[in-house]
JSON list of C-alpha atoms in Angstrom, two decimals:
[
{"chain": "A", "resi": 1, "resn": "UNK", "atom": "CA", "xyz": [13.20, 8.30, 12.57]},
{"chain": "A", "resi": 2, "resn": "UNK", "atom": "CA", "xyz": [10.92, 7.43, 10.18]},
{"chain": "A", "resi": 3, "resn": "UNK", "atom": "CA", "xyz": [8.41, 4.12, 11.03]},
{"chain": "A", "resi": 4, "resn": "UNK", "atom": "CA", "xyz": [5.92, 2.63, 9.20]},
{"chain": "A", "resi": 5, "resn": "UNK", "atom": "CA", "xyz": [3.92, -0.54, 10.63]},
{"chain": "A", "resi": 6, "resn": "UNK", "atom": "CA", "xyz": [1.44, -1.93, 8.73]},
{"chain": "A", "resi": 7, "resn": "UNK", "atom": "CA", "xyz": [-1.61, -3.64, 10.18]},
{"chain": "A", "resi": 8, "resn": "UNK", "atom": "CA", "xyz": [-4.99, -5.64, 9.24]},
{"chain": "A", "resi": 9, "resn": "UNK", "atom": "CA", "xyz": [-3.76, -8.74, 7.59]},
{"chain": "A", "resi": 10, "resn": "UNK", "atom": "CA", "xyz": [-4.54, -12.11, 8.56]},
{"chain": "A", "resi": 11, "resn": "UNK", "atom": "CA", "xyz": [-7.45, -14.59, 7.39]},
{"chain": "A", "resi": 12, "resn": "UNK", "atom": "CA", "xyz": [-9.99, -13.47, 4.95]},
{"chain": "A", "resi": 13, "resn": "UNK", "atom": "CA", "xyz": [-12.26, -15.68, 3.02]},
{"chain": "A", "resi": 14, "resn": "UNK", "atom": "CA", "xyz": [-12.48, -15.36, -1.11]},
{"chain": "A", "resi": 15, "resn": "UNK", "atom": "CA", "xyz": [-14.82, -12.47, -1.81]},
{"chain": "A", "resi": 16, "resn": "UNK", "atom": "CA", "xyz": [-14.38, -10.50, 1.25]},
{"chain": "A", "resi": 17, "resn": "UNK", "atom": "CA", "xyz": [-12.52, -7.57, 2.14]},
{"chain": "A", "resi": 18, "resn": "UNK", "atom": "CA", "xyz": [-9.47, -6.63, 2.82]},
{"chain": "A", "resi": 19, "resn": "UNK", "atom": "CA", "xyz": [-8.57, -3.29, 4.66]},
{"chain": "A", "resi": 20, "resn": "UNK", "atom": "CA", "xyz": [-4.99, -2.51, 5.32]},
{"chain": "A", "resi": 21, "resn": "UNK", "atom": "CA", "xyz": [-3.58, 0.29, 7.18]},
{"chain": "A", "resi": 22, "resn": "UNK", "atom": "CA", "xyz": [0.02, 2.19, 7.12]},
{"chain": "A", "resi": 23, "resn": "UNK", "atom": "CA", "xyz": [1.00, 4.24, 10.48]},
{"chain": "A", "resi": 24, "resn": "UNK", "atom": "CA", "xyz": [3.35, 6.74, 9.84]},
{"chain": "A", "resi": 25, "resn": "UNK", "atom": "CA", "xyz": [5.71, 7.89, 12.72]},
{"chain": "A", "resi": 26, "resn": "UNK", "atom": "CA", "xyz": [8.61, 10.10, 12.41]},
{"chain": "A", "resi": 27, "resn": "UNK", "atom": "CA", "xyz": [7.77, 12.31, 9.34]},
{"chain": "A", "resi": 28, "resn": "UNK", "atom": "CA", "xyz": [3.83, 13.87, 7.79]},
{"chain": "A", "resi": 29, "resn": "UNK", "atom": "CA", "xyz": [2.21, 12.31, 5.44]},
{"chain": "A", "resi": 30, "resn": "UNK", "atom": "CA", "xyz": [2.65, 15.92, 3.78]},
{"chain": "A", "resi": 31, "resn": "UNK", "atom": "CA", "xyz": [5.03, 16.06, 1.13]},
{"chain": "A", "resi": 32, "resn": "UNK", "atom": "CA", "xyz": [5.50, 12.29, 0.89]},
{"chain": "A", "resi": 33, "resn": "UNK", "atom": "CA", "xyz": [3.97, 9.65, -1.60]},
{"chain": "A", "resi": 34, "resn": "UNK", "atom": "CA", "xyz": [2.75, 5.69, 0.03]},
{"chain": "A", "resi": 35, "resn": "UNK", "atom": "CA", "xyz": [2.68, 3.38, -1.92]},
{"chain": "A", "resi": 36, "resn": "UNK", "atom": "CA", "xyz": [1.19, -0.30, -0.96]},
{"chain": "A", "resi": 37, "resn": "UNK", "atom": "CA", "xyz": [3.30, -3.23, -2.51]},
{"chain": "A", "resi": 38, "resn": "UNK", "atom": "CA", "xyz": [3.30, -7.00, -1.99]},
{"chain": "A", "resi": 39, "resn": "UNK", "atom": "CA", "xyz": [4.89, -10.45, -2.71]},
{"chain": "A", "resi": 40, "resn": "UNK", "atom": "CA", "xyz": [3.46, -13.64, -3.00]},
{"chain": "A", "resi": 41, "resn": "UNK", "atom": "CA", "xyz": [4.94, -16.92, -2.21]},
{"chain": "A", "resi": 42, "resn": "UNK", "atom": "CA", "xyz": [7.42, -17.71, -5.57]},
{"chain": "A", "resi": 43, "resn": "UNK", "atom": "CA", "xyz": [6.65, -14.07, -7.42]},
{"chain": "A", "resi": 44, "resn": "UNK", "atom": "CA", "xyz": [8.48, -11.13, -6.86]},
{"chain": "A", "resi": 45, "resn": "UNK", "atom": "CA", "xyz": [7.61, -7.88, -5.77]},
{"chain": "A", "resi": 46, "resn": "UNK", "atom": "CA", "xyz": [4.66, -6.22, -7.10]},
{"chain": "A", "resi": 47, "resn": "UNK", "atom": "CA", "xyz": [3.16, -2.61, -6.50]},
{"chain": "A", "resi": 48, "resn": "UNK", "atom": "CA", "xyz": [-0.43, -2.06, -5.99]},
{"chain": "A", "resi": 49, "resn": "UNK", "atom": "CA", "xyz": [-0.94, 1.33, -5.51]},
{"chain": "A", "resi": 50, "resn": "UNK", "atom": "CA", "xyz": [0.47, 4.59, -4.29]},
{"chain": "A", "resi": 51, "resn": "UNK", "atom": "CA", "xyz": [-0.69, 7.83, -3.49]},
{"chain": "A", "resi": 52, "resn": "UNK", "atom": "CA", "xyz": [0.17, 11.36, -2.54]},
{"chain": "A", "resi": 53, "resn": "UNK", "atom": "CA", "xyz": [-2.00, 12.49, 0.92]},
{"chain": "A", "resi": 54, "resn": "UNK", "atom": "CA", "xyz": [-1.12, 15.73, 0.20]},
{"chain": "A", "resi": 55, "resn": "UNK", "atom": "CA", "xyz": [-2.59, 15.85, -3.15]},
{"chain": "A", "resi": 56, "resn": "UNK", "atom": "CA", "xyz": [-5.00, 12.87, -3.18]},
{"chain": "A", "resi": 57, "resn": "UNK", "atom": "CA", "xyz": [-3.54, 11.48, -6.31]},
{"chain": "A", "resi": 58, "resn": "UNK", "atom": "CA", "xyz": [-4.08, 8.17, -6.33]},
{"chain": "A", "resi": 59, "resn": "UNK", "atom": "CA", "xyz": [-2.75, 5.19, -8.53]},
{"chain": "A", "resi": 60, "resn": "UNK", "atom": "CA", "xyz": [-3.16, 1.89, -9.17]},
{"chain": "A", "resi": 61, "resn": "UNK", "atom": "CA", "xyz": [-2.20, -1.38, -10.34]},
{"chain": "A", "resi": 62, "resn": "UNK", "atom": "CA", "xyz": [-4.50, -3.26, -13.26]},
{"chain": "A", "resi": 63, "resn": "UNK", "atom": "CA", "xyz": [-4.61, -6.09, -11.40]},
{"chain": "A", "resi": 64, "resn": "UNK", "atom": "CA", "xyz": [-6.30, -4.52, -7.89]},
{"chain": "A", "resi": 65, "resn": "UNK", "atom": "CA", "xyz": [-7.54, -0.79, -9.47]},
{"chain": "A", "resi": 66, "resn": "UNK", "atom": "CA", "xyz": [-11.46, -2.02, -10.78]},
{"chain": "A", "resi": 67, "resn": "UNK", "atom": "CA", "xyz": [-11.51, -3.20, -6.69]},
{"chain": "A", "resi": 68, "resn": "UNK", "atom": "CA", "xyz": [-9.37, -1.35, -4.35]},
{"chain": "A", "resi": 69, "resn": "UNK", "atom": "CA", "xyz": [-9.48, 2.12, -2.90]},
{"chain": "A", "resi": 70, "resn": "UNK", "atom": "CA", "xyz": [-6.07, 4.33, -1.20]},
{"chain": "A", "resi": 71, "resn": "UNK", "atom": "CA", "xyz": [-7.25, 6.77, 1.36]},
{"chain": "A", "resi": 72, "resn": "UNK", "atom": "CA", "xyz": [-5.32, 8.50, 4.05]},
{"chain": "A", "resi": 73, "resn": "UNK", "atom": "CA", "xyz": [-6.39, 10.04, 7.29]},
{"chain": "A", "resi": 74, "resn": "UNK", "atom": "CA", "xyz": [-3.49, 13.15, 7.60]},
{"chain": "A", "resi": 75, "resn": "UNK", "atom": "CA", "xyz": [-4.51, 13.81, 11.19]},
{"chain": "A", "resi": 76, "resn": "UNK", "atom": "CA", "xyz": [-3.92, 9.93, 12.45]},
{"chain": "A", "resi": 77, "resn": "UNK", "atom": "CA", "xyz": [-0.99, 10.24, 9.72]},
{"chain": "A", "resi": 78, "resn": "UNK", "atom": "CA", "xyz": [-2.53, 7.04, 8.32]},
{"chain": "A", "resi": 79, "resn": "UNK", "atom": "CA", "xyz": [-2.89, 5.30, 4.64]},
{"chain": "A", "resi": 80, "resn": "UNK", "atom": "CA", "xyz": [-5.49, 3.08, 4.22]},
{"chain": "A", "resi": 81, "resn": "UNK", "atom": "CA", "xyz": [-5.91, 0.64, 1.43]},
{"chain": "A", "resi": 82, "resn": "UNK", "atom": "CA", "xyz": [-8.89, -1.42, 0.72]},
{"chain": "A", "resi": 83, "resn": "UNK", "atom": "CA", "xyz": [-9.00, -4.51, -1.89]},
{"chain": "A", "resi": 84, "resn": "UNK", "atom": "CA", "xyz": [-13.04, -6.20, -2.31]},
{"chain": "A", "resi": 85, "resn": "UNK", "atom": "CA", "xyz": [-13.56, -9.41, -3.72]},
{"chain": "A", "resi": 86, "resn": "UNK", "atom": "CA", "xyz": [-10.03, -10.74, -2.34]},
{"chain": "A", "resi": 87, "resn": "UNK", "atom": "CA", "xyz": [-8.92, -14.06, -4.55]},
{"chain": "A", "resi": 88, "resn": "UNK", "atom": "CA", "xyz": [-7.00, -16.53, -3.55]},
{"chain": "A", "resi": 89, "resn": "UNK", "atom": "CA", "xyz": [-4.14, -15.04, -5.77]},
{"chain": "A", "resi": 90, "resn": "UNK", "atom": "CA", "xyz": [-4.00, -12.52, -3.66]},
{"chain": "A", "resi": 91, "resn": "UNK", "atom": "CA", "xyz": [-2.32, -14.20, -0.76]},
{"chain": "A", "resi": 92, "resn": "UNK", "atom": "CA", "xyz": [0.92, -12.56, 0.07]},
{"chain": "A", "resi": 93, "resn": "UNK", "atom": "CA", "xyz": [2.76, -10.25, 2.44]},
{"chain": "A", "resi": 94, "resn": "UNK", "atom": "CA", "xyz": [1.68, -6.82, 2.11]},
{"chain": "A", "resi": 95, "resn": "UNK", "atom": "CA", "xyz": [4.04, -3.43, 2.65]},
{"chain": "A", "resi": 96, "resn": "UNK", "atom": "CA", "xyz": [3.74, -0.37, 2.59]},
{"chain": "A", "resi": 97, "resn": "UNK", "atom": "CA", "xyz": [6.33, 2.04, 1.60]},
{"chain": "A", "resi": 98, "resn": "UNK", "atom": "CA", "xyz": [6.85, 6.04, 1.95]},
{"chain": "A", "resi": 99, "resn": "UNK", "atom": "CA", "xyz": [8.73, 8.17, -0.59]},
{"chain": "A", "resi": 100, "resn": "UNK", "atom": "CA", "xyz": [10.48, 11.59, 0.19]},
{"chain": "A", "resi": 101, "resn": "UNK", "atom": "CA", "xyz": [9.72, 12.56, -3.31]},
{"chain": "A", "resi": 102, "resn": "UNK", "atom": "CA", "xyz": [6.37, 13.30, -2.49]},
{"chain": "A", "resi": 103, "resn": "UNK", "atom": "CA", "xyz": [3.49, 13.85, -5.10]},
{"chain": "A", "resi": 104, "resn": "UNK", "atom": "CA", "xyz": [5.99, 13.10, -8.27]},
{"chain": "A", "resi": 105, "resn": "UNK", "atom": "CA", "xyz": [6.36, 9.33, -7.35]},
{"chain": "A", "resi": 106, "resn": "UNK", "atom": "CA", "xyz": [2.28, 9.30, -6.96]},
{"chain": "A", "resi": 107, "resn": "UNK", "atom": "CA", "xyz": [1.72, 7.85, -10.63]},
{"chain": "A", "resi": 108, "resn": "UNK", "atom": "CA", "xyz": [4.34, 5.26, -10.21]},
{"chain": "A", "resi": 109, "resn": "UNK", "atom": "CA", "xyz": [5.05, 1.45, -8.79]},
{"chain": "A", "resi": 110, "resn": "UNK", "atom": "CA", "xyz": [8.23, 1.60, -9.07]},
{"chain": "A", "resi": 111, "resn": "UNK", "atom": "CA", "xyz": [9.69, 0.01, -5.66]},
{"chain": "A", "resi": 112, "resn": "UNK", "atom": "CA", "xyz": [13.25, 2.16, -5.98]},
{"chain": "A", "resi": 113, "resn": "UNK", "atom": "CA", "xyz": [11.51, 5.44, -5.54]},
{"chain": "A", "resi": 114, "resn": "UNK", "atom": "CA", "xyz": [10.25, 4.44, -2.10]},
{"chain": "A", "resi": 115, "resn": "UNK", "atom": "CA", "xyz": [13.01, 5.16, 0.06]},
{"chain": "A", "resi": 116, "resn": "UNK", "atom": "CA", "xyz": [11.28, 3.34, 3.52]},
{"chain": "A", "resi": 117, "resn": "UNK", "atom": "CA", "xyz": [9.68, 0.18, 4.14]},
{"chain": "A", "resi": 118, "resn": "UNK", "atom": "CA", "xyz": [7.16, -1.43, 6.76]},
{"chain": "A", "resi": 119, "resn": "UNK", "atom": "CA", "xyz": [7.88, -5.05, 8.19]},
{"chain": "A", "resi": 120, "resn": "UNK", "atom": "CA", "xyz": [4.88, -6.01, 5.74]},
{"chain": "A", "resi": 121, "resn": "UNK", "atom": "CA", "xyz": [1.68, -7.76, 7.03]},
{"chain": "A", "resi": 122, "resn": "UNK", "atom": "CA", "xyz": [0.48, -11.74, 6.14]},
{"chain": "A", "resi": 123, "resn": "UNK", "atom": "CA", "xyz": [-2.31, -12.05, 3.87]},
{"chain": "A", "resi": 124, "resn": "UNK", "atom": "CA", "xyz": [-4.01, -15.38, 3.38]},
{"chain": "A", "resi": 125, "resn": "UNK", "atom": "CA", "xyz": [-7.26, -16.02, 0.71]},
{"chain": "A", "resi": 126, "resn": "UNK", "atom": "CA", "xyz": [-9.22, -18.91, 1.72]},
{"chain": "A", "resi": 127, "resn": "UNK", "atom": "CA", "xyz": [-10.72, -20.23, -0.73]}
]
């Protein structure tokens, strides 16, 4: 069964940052895309950045790319994503989301290729 669970959230202050991570249970990192999405209080869904392990392609968002960085570590079947100089706008729940269509799905946002979903983790900027 595949399982994601995301951790790192919580409290961070404006201008820190913010390192999330993705375990992956049930299936490798091989062959899949992750992509990191989130939603804000009001807004709807908004992708941030996926990326194939496999291939290290990496994409991003113009709102987080200038500060964020995807990484994986294949042997702890992790994704990592990092965000500096968080803003207060950037309060919201945070997911992370695996794709069976692997490295094609790398370049894109688009929630409907992402077939499985973690329970998301809170994010709050303090200003």
């Amino acid at each position: 069964e595949v399982h994601l669970v995301e951790s790192g959230g919580g409290l961070v202050q404006a201008g820190g940052t913010l390192r999330l991570s993705c375990a992956a249970s049930g299936f490798s990192l091989n062959g899949y895309a992750i992509g990191w999405f989130r939603r804000a209080p009001g807004k709807e869904r908004e992708g941030l950045s996926s990326f194939s392990p496999l291939e290290r392609i990496a994409y991003y968002a113009d709102s987080v790319k200038d500060r964020s960085t995807i990484s994986s570590d294949n042997a702890k079947n992790t994704v990592y994503l990092e965000i500096k100089n968080m803003k207060p706008d950037d309060t919201a729940v945070y997911y992370c989301a695996a794709s069976h269509h692997g490295p094609e799905v790398a370049g894109t946002l688009q929630s409907g290729w992402f077939q499985y979903w973690g329970q998301g983790t809170q994010v709050t900027v303090s200003s």
